[in-house]
Short mmCIF file of C-alpha atoms and ligand atoms in Angstrom, two decimals:
data_model
loop_
_atom_site.label_atom_id
_atom_site.label_comp_id
_atom_site.label_asym_id
_atom_site.label_seq_id
_atom_site.Cartn_x
_atom_site.Cartn_y
_atom_site.Cartn_z
CA MET A 1 0.00 0.00 0.00
CA THR A 2 1.25 3.50 -0.83
CA LEU A 3 0.48 6.23 1.72
CA ARG A 4 -0.42 9.50 0.05
CA PHE A 5 -0.01 13.03 1.46
CA ASP A 6 -0.83 16.52 0.26
CA VAL A 7 2.42 17.72 1.82
CA LEU A 8 5.20 15.26 2.66
CA ILE A 9 8.18 16.53 4.63
CA VAL A 10 11.56 14.77 4.79
CA GLY A 11 13.36 15.61 8.03
CA ALA A 12 11.80 16.22 11.43
CA GLY A 13 14.32 18.77 12.72
CA PRO A 14 13.37 22.37 13.50
CA ALA A 15 12.70 23.16 9.82
CA GLY A 16 10.56 20.06 9.24
CA LEU A 17 8.59 20.57 12.45
CA ALA A 18 7.81 24.19 11.56
CA ALA A 19 6.87 23.17 8.02
CA ALA A 20 4.52 20.46 9.26
CA GLN A 21 2.79 22.78 11.70
CA ALA A 22 2.36 25.50 9.06
CA ALA A 23 1.09 23.18 6.33
CA ALA A 24 -1.32 21.38 8.68
CA SER A 25 -2.74 24.70 9.88
CA HIS A 26 -4.31 25.08 6.40
CA GLY A 27 -5.99 21.68 6.54
CA ALA A 28 -3.46 19.84 4.35
CA ARG A 29 -2.91 16.11 4.91
CA VAL A 30 0.68 16.22 6.17
CA GLY A 31 3.26 13.46 6.54
CA LEU A 32 6.53 14.11 8.41
CA LEU A 33 9.20 11.44 8.14
CA ASP A 34 12.66 11.01 9.59
CA ALA A 35 15.33 8.35 9.68
CA GLN A 36 15.51 8.91 13.44
CA ALA A 37 12.95 7.37 15.75
CA ARG A 38 12.04 10.67 17.38
CA LEU A 39 11.20 14.19 16.37
CA GLY A 40 13.78 16.95 16.84
CA GLY A 41 16.55 16.58 14.24
CA GLN A 42 20.10 17.37 15.28
CA VAL A 43 19.87 20.28 17.69
CA TRP A 44 16.80 18.90 19.51
CA ARG A 45 17.93 15.28 19.44
CA HIS A 46 16.38 13.30 22.29
CA ASP A 47 18.53 13.29 25.44
CA VAL A 48 17.94 10.24 27.64
CA ARG A 49 19.05 12.07 30.81
CA HIS A 50 17.86 15.63 30.36
CA PRO A 51 14.52 17.13 29.33
CA ALA A 52 14.21 18.74 25.89
CA PRO A 53 14.49 22.55 25.77
CA GLY A 54 11.20 24.44 26.00
CA ALA A 55 11.33 25.53 22.34
CA ALA A 56 11.63 21.91 21.23
CA ARG A 57 8.73 20.80 23.43
CA ASP A 58 6.60 23.68 22.13
CA ALA A 59 7.40 22.84 18.49
CA ILE A 60 6.56 19.17 19.00
CA ASN A 61 3.40 19.82 21.03
CA ALA A 62 2.20 22.27 18.38
CA LEU A 63 1.91 19.46 15.80
CA LYS A 64 -1.75 18.71 15.18
CA GLN A 65 -3.15 16.47 12.46
CA VAL A 66 0.35 15.45 11.28
CA THR A 67 1.35 11.82 10.62
CA PHE A 68 4.87 11.26 11.97
CA LEU A 69 6.76 8.39 10.39
CA GLY A 70 9.84 7.71 12.52
CA GLN A 71 12.66 5.36 11.42
CA HIS A 72 11.69 6.01 7.82
CA GLN A 73 14.77 6.63 5.71
CA VAL A 74 14.38 7.80 2.13
CA ILE A 75 16.60 5.64 -0.05
CA ALA A 76 15.32 6.48 -3.52
CA ALA A 77 13.00 8.93 -5.24
CA GLU A 78 11.08 9.49 -8.41
CA PRO A 79 8.60 12.24 -9.26
CA GLN A 80 5.75 12.36 -6.71
CA ARG A 81 6.96 9.18 -4.96
CA LEU A 82 9.64 8.19 -2.42
CA LEU A 83 10.95 4.76 -1.53
CA VAL A 84 11.61 4.58 2.21
CA GLU A 85 13.19 1.87 4.32
CA THR A 86 11.89 1.12 7.81
CA PRO A 87 12.86 -1.55 10.38
CA GLN A 88 9.90 -3.59 9.11
CA GLY A 89 10.66 -3.35 5.39
CA ALA A 90 10.27 -0.82 2.62
CA GLU A 91 7.31 1.20 1.46
CA HIS A 92 6.35 3.90 -1.00
CA LEU A 93 5.06 7.30 0.03
CA SER A 94 3.48 9.56 -2.52
CA TYR A 95 2.87 13.29 -2.34
CA ALA A 96 1.41 16.25 -4.12
CA THR A 97 4.07 18.54 -2.65
CA LEU A 98 7.38 17.63 -1.06
CA ILE A 99 9.44 19.68 1.41
CA LEU A 100 13.09 18.76 1.84
CA ALA A 101 14.22 19.61 5.38
CA THR A 102 17.16 17.22 5.34
CA GLY A 103 19.49 19.36 7.48
CA ALA A 104 23.25 19.19 7.64
CA ARG A 105 26.17 17.06 8.71
CA GLU A 106 29.61 17.89 10.11
CA LEU A 107 32.69 18.45 7.99
CA LEU A 108 35.53 16.27 9.21
CA LEU A 109 39.04 16.86 7.88
CA PRO A 110 41.52 13.96 7.89
CA PHE A 111 44.82 14.22 9.74
CA PRO A 112 47.20 11.61 11.16
CA GLY A 113 45.38 9.63 13.84
CA TRP A 114 41.86 10.91 13.10
CA THR A 115 40.48 7.37 12.76
CA LEU A 116 41.56 6.31 16.29
CA PRO A 117 38.71 5.29 18.60
CA GLY A 118 38.09 8.34 20.79
CA VAL A 119 38.19 10.82 17.89
CA THR A 120 34.69 11.79 16.74
CA GLY A 121 32.73 14.68 15.33
CA ALA A 122 31.87 17.36 17.90
CA GLY A 123 28.16 17.07 17.15
CA GLY A 124 28.69 13.32 16.82
CA LEU A 125 29.99 13.01 20.40
CA GLN A 126 27.20 15.30 21.55
CA ALA A 127 24.69 12.94 19.92
CA LEU A 128 26.35 9.88 21.50
CA VAL A 129 26.30 11.27 25.04
CA LYS A 130 22.64 12.22 24.65
CA GLN A 131 22.11 8.48 24.07
CA ALA A 132 24.01 7.67 27.32
CA TRP A 133 27.53 7.15 25.96
CA PRO A 134 29.63 7.18 29.21
CA ILE A 135 31.54 10.47 29.20
CA ALA A 136 31.53 11.39 32.91
CA GLY A 137 35.06 12.07 34.12
CA LYS A 138 36.61 11.59 30.66
CA ARG A 139 39.18 14.17 29.52
CA VAL A 140 37.77 15.79 26.38
CA VAL A 141 39.13 18.34 23.93
CA VAL A 142 36.62 20.01 21.59
CA ALA A 143 38.23 21.38 18.42
CA GLY A 144 37.42 22.79 15.01
CA THR A 145 35.52 25.97 14.35
CA GLY A 146 32.36 27.95 14.98
CA PRO A 147 29.70 28.31 17.67
CA LEU A 148 28.73 24.64 17.39
CA LEU A 149 31.88 23.86 19.38
CA LEU A 150 30.47 25.76 22.35
CA ALA A 151 27.08 24.05 22.08
CA ALA A 152 28.71 20.61 21.90
CA ALA A 153 31.09 21.40 24.77
CA ALA A 154 28.20 22.61 26.96
CA THR A 155 26.31 19.34 26.38
CA LEU A 156 29.41 17.28 27.15
CA ARG A 157 30.02 19.19 30.38
CA LYS A 158 26.38 18.77 31.40
CA HIS A 159 26.93 15.02 31.09
CA GLY A 160 30.01 15.14 33.31
CA ALA A 161 32.90 15.38 30.81
CA HIS A 162 36.13 16.94 32.06
CA LEU A 163 36.73 19.56 29.35
CA LEU A 164 40.41 20.28 28.82
CA GLY A 165 39.77 23.01 26.29
CA ILE A 166 38.11 24.32 23.16
CA VAL A 167 40.55 24.62 20.26
CA GLU A 168 39.20 27.13 17.72
CA GLN A 169 40.99 27.45 14.40
CA ALA A 170 39.77 30.99 13.69
CA PRO A 171 42.03 33.80 14.91
CA GLN A 172 41.08 35.78 18.01
CA SER A 173 40.43 38.92 15.92
CA ALA A 174 37.83 37.09 13.79
CA VAL A 175 36.04 35.58 16.79
CA HIS A 176 35.93 38.94 18.59
CA ALA A 177 34.65 40.68 15.44
CA PHE A 178 31.92 38.02 15.23
CA ALA A 179 31.03 38.53 18.91
CA ARG A 180 30.68 42.30 18.39
CA GLN A 181 28.27 41.71 15.49
CA LEU A 182 26.07 39.61 17.76
CA LEU A 183 24.74 42.85 19.25
CA HIS A 184 22.52 43.07 16.13
CA TRP A 185 20.98 39.70 17.08
CA PRO A 186 20.19 40.17 20.80
CA ALA A 187 18.75 36.64 21.24
CA ARG A 188 21.97 35.17 19.84
CA ALA A 189 24.07 37.40 22.08
CA VAL A 190 22.14 36.18 25.14
CA GLN A 191 22.57 32.56 23.97
CA ALA A 192 26.33 33.06 23.47
CA VAL A 193 26.77 34.65 26.90
CA GLY A 194 24.80 31.77 28.44
CA LEU A 195 26.98 29.19 26.72
CA ARG A 196 30.20 30.90 27.83
CA ALA A 197 28.85 31.00 31.40
CA ARG A 198 28.14 27.25 31.26
CA LEU A 199 31.71 26.75 30.07
CA ALA A 200 33.32 28.96 32.72
CA GLY A 201 36.88 27.86 33.44
CA VAL A 202 37.30 25.92 30.19
CA PRO A 203 40.33 27.27 28.25
CA TYR A 204 39.36 28.66 24.82
CA ARG A 205 42.29 28.81 22.40
CA PHE A 206 42.16 30.83 19.19
CA GLY A 207 44.11 30.33 15.97
CA SER A 208 44.91 26.76 17.05
CA ILE A 209 44.59 23.50 15.20
CA VAL A 210 44.91 19.84 16.12
CA ARG A 211 47.61 18.38 13.89
CA HIS A 212 47.94 14.83 15.17
CA ALA A 213 46.14 12.29 17.34
CA TYR A 214 48.23 9.62 19.09
CA GLY A 215 47.37 6.24 20.58
CA GLU A 216 47.69 2.49 20.05
CA GLN A 217 44.21 1.03 20.37
CA GLN A 218 42.58 4.26 21.58
CA LEU A 219 43.23 7.98 21.59
CA GLY A 220 45.80 8.93 24.25
CA ALA A 221 47.08 12.37 23.24
CA ILE A 222 46.87 15.09 20.61
CA GLU A 223 49.24 17.68 19.21
CA ILE A 224 47.97 21.24 19.02
CA GLU A 225 49.67 23.96 17.01
CA ASP A 226 49.24 27.70 17.45
CA ALA A 227 51.31 30.82 16.74
CA HIS A 228 53.68 29.91 19.60
CA GLY A 229 54.43 26.38 18.42
CA LYS A 230 53.28 22.85 19.13
CA GLN A 231 52.01 21.33 22.35
CA ARG A 232 51.13 17.76 23.28
CA LEU A 233 48.06 17.20 25.44
CA ASP A 234 46.90 13.89 26.96
CA CYS A 235 43.16 13.25 26.54
CA ASP A 236 40.57 10.47 26.20
CA HIS A 237 38.30 12.07 23.59
CA LEU A 238 38.76 14.55 20.78
CA ALA A 239 35.51 16.00 19.42
CA LEU A 240 36.11 17.77 16.12
CA GLY A 241 33.90 19.85 13.88
CA TYR A 242 34.99 22.08 11.00
CA GLY A 243 31.53 23.44 10.36
CA LEU A 244 28.41 21.99 8.77
CA LEU A 245 27.57 20.91 5.23
CA PRO A 246 24.07 20.90 3.75
CA ASN A 247 22.60 17.43 3.08
CA THR A 248 21.69 17.79 -0.60
CA GLU A 249 21.76 14.17 -1.79
CA LEU A 250 17.99 13.69 -1.94
CA ALA A 251 17.52 17.07 -3.64
CA GLN A 252 20.14 16.07 -6.21
CA LEU A 253 18.43 12.77 -6.80
CA LEU A 254 15.19 14.62 -7.54
CA GLY A 255 17.00 16.88 -9.99
CA CYS A 256 16.91 20.08 -7.90
CA ALA A 257 19.48 22.66 -8.98
CA LEU A 258 22.32 23.27 -6.52
CA ASP A 259 24.40 26.37 -5.83
CA TYR A 260 28.20 25.92 -5.90
CA GLY A 261 28.95 29.63 -5.42
CA THR A 262 30.43 32.01 -7.96
CA PRO A 263 33.61 31.32 -9.96
CA GLU A 264 35.37 33.82 -7.66
CA GLN A 265 33.92 32.30 -4.51
CA ALA A 266 33.28 28.69 -5.42
CA SER A 267 32.12 26.34 -2.69
CA ALA A 268 33.07 22.68 -2.41
CA HIS A 269 29.79 22.08 -0.59
CA PRO A 270 26.65 23.07 -2.51
CA HIS A 271 23.24 23.95 -1.15
CA VAL A 272 19.80 23.68 -2.73
CA ILE A 273 18.73 26.69 -4.79
CA VAL A 274 15.33 28.05 -3.75
CA ASP A 275 13.25 31.10 -4.70
CA ARG A 276 11.69 33.50 -2.19
CA LEU A 277 8.92 31.03 -1.30
CA LEU A 278 11.52 28.24 -1.01
CA ARG A 279 10.51 26.47 -4.20
CA THR A 280 13.34 24.47 -5.72
CA SER A 281 13.93 24.21 -9.47
CA VAL A 282 11.74 21.07 -9.54
CA ALA A 283 7.97 21.59 -9.60
CA ASP A 284 6.19 20.85 -6.30
CA VAL A 285 9.45 20.38 -4.39
CA TYR A 286 10.40 22.90 -1.68
CA ALA A 287 13.47 23.03 0.57
CA ALA A 288 13.98 24.60 4.00
CA GLY A 289 16.61 24.87 6.72
CA GLU A 290 20.26 23.82 6.49
CA ALA A 291 19.71 22.09 3.12
CA CYS A 292 19.37 25.62 1.66
CA GLY A 293 22.68 26.72 3.19
CA ILE A 294 23.95 26.65 6.75
CA GLY A 295 21.93 29.22 8.67
CA GLY A 296 21.36 27.83 12.18
CA LEU A 297 18.32 27.04 14.25
CA ALA A 298 16.37 30.29 13.88
CA ALA A 299 16.74 30.35 10.08
CA ALA A 300 15.67 26.70 9.91
CA ARG A 301 12.49 27.38 11.89
CA ILE A 302 11.45 30.39 9.84
CA GLU A 303 12.21 28.70 6.54
CA GLY A 304 10.29 25.62 7.61
CA ALA A 305 7.24 27.78 8.33
CA ILE A 306 7.57 29.62 5.00
CA ALA A 307 7.87 26.36 3.04
CA GLY A 308 4.97 24.79 4.97
CA HIS A 309 2.62 27.70 4.28
CA ALA A 310 3.69 27.96 0.64
CA ALA A 311 3.40 24.21 0.03
CA ALA A 312 -0.15 24.33 1.38
CA GLY A 313 -0.98 27.17 -1.02
CA ALA A 314 -0.99 29.95 1.61
CA GLU A 315 1.40 32.35 -0.10
CA ALA A 316 0.37 35.40 1.93
CA ALA A 317 1.21 33.66 5.22
CA ALA A 318 4.54 32.57 3.75
CA SER A 319 5.38 36.04 2.41
CA ALA A 320 4.72 37.63 5.80
CA LEU A 321 7.72 35.75 7.20
CA LEU A 322 10.20 36.81 4.52
CA PRO A 323 11.74 39.77 6.41
CA ARG A 324 12.58 37.49 9.35
CA ARG A 325 14.20 35.02 6.98
CA ALA A 326 16.35 37.77 5.44
CA LYS A 327 17.62 38.77 8.89
CA GLU A 328 18.56 35.22 9.86
CA ARG A 329 20.26 34.61 6.53
CA ARG A 330 22.43 37.69 7.17
CA PHE A 331 23.55 35.99 10.36
CA ALA A 332 24.52 32.94 8.32
CA SER A 333 26.87 34.94 6.11
CA LEU A 334 28.43 36.40 9.24
CA LEU A 335 29.27 32.88 10.40
CA ALA A 336 30.78 31.93 7.05
CA LYS A 337 32.91 35.08 6.98
CA HIS A 338 34.36 34.92 10.49
CA PHE A 339 34.90 31.17 10.72
CA ALA A 340 36.44 30.61 7.27
CA LEU A 341 38.82 27.66 7.37
CA ASP A 342 42.56 28.21 7.77
CA PRO A 343 44.33 26.84 4.64
CA ARG A 344 46.74 24.97 6.98
CA LEU A 345 43.88 22.55 7.64
CA HIS A 346 44.07 21.39 4.03
CA GLN A 347 47.66 20.26 4.52
CA LEU A 348 47.28 18.06 7.60
CA ALA A 349 46.77 14.68 5.91
CA THR A 350 49.96 12.87 4.88
CA PRO A 351 50.12 10.38 1.98
CA GLN A 352 49.61 7.55 4.51
CA THR A 353 46.60 9.14 6.22
CA ILE A 354 43.41 7.13 5.77
CA ILE A 355 40.83 9.24 3.95
CA CYS A 356 37.99 6.73 3.50
CA ARG A 357 37.66 5.10 6.90
CA CYS A 358 34.91 2.74 5.75
CA GLU A 359 37.20 1.13 3.15
CA ASP A 360 40.69 1.98 4.54
CA VAL A 361 41.78 4.06 1.54
CA THR A 362 44.81 6.32 2.06
CA LEU A 363 45.36 9.73 0.50
CA SER A 364 48.21 8.46 -1.70
CA ALA A 365 45.94 5.72 -3.10
CA LEU A 366 43.88 8.52 -4.64
CA ASP A 367 46.80 10.16 -6.45
CA GLY A 368 46.16 10.55 -10.16
CA PHE A 369 42.37 10.43 -9.97
CA THR A 370 40.52 13.54 -11.05
CA ASP A 371 36.96 12.47 -10.38
CA ALA A 372 35.21 10.75 -7.51
CA ARG A 373 33.58 8.02 -9.57
CA ALA A 374 36.83 6.81 -11.14
CA ALA A 375 38.52 6.87 -7.72
CA LYS A 376 35.61 4.95 -6.22
CA LEU A 377 35.63 2.23 -8.87
CA ALA A 378 39.39 1.71 -8.58
CA THR A 379 39.93 2.07 -4.81
CA ARG A 380 36.47 1.60 -3.20
CA CYS A 381 36.81 5.13 -1.72
CA GLY A 382 33.28 6.22 -0.74
CA MET A 383 31.74 2.79 -1.15
CA GLY A 384 31.18 2.14 2.54
CA ALA A 385 28.44 2.82 5.03
CA CYS A 386 28.56 6.62 4.75
CA GLN A 387 28.47 6.47 0.94
CA GLY A 388 31.15 9.13 0.65
CA ARG A 389 29.41 11.64 2.91
CA ILE A 390 32.56 11.94 5.06
CA CYS A 391 35.48 11.16 2.73
CA GLY A 392 33.85 12.66 -0.38
CA SER A 393 33.14 15.94 1.42
CA ALA A 394 36.67 16.00 2.88
CA LEU A 395 38.24 15.39 -0.54
CA ALA A 396 36.11 18.15 -2.05
CA GLU A 397 37.21 20.49 0.74
CA LEU A 398 40.87 19.54 0.17
CA GLY A 399 40.44 20.41 -3.52
CA ARG A 400 41.09 16.87 -4.79
CA PHE A 401 37.81 16.39 -6.69
CA PRO A 402 34.14 17.29 -6.21
CA ARG A 403 31.74 14.78 -4.69
CA SER A 404 30.16 12.50 -7.24
CA GLY A 405 26.51 13.03 -8.15
CA SER A 406 23.74 11.43 -6.15
CA ARG A 407 22.51 7.94 -7.08
CA PRO A 408 20.02 5.57 -5.52
CA PRO A 409 20.09 4.02 -3.03
CA LEU A 410 21.02 7.08 -0.96
CA PHE A 411 22.02 4.88 1.97
CA PRO A 412 23.05 1.22 2.15
CA ALA A 413 19.75 -0.65 1.97
CA ARG A 414 18.51 -4.22 2.29
CA LEU A 415 18.01 -6.19 -0.93
CA SER A 416 14.42 -6.83 0.14
CA SER A 417 13.87 -3.04 0.17
CA LEU A 418 15.40 -2.53 -3.25
CA VAL A 419 13.20 -5.14 -4.88
CA GLN A 420 10.22 -3.01 -3.89
CA ALA A 421 11.40 -0.23 -6.17
CA THR A 422 9.19 0.48 -9.16
CA PRO A 423 10.52 -0.71 -12.55
CA SER A 424 11.91 2.73 -13.45
CA LEU A 425 13.63 3.06 -10.06
CA SER A 426 14.97 -0.49 -10.30
CA ASP A 427 16.57 0.40 -13.63
CA GLU A 428 18.22 3.43 -12.07
CA ILE A 429 19.44 1.48 -9.05
CA SER A 430 20.94 -1.27 -11.20
CA ARG A 431 22.64 1.38 -13.39
CA SER A 432 24.12 2.94 -10.20
CA SER A 433 25.67 -0.30 -9.07
CA THR A 434 27.62 -0.87 -12.28
C1 FAD B 501 25.64 16.64 14.59
C2 FAD B 501 25.03 18.04 14.72
C3 FAD B 501 24.83 18.59 15.98
C4 FAD B 501 24.30 19.87 16.10
N1 FAD B 501 24.13 20.42 17.36
C5 FAD B 501 23.66 21.69 17.49
C6 FAD B 501 23.52 22.32 18.78
O1 FAD B 501 23.82 21.72 19.80
N2 FAD B 501 23.06 23.57 18.82
C7 FAD B 501 22.72 24.28 17.70
O2 FAD B 501 22.30 25.44 17.79
N3 FAD B 501 22.83 23.71 16.48
C8 FAD B 501 23.30 22.46 16.34
N4 FAD B 501 23.45 21.90 15.11
C9 FAD B 501 23.02 22.70 13.96
C10 FAD B 501 21.56 22.38 13.76
O3 FAD B 501 21.48 21.15 13.04
C11 FAD B 501 20.77 23.35 12.98
O4 FAD B 501 20.91 24.64 13.43
C12 FAD B 501 19.27 23.00 12.96
O5 FAD B 501 18.97 21.84 13.70
C13 FAD B 501 18.89 22.75 11.56
O6 FAD B 501 17.59 22.28 11.46
P1 FAD B 501 17.10 21.49 10.18
O7 FAD B 501 15.69 21.15 10.46
O8 FAD B 501 17.44 22.24 8.96
O9 FAD B 501 17.99 20.17 10.12
P2 FAD B 501 18.28 18.97 11.13
O10 FAD B 501 18.01 19.34 12.52
O11 FAD B 501 19.63 18.50 10.76
O12 FAD B 501 17.21 17.86 10.71
C14 FAD B 501 17.27 17.15 9.49
C15 FAD B 501 16.62 15.81 9.67
O13 FAD B 501 16.47 15.20 8.38
C16 FAD B 501 16.62 13.81 8.53
N5 FAD B 501 16.98 13.25 7.21
C17 FAD B 501 17.94 13.69 6.35
N6 FAD B 501 17.98 12.92 5.24
C18 FAD B 501 17.01 11.98 5.40
C19 FAD B 501 16.55 10.88 4.61
N7 FAD B 501 17.10 10.58 3.40
N8 FAD B 501 15.55 10.10 5.08
C20 FAD B 501 14.98 10.38 6.28
N9 FAD B 501 15.38 11.41 7.09
C21 FAD B 501 16.37 12.19 6.66
C22 FAD B 501 17.72 13.67 9.57
O14 FAD B 501 17.65 12.40 10.23
C23 FAD B 501 17.44 14.84 10.52
O15 FAD B 501 16.71 14.45 11.65
C24 FAD B 501 23.96 20.62 14.95
C25 FAD B 501 24.17 20.04 13.69
C26 FAD B 501 24.69 18.76 13.56
C27 FAD B 501 24.91 18.18 12.17
#
């Protein structure tokens, strides 16, 4: 049986929740699906020990007349129809209008030792501890760039981690200039002051990068470099995040146009192109939140509401929110400007450094390849569980080659799910695997 919705939303983070509420308020039959079991997305991910923030509870409680489909992962798509995998099997969902609220993931940059157990993404470790990963008393360094480091560090401390420091790659001048600009976004300024207060006593280093992680079976120490030289620091966990990347794979699969920046300011990490009402280049497909470019929680919520109203045909309600969107998007460009990556980070991996951790492919094994598909076929780089989301994005960031286009299935899927694909999808899937 194929479930059918007027408005189907992929992603139940802040953008998807706002979209669902807005679309349902006009009487549309709304479906909201997510690969995760619970509502909330990344920032409001369920925490087994601590209650959800008030804003998350309000957004979830506000959902009325919305069908939530948890543990539903979209693995393939064709016009007006998605193939989703669930723990029970696979099913088709059809829609009149689709909203992509697929969010973002962390950018991880390879360096010697980055695959040791104990080295994770900053948001990744945050997600693990929310699911009761034992962190109490563990010595943790949080490193990378941007405000997400503070948010992750605050969660880790709340769960009992012993924070040795936050290692920010951006120079002090850039971070201070960013902080001064926050005065134009009072709610953000209050949030930032609150986070710093929760992290009182934790050293915050600027212009510093982690060059090396050491350990036999497990992380034991890291090497940090700043303007004064190198320093070795013993630790149990290193939580790293070099910013966020929009999840555009499903949009690409549907044929939505992506923005790679201008020739002068090209980006290795595209986002979905949308018009003022968040319509993509494909008819009846909208996008909202981080998939349209990294903008943070407030932008995601406003964009979700705009897309939800517009998808339900309520253009006036959507248009009324446009000034708020413009303000939040200005904040996004502020982030990009002040936390631009230090070019030294592109030089950390050595020829022996593993780039594709799923398939154990080193950087030198990729020498001579100029496109991701050729490299994948010859070395298996990107063929593992993450399907190139980590190594492909890192290689694009390092300037090796862009990520390859999106092909079904979007995630590793069971054979029994793939056989449920329609004939046209089956053809595409079998073409992808050759
Ligand atoms: C690991 C991580 C941790 C973060 N922690 C914080 C934080 O502590 N504080 C903060 O202010 N910001 C944090 N952020 C940033 C935060 O994600 C955004 O500001 C905000 O949550 C974006 O909302 P969104 O709805 O656009 O996307 P998200 O919240 O990312 O939600 C997207 C949802 O789409 C689902 N999805 C994607 N593709 C599919 C598919 N094919 N099938 C089914 N479901 C799919 C995902 O499972 C996810 O739940 C974090 C980001 C990441 C990546």
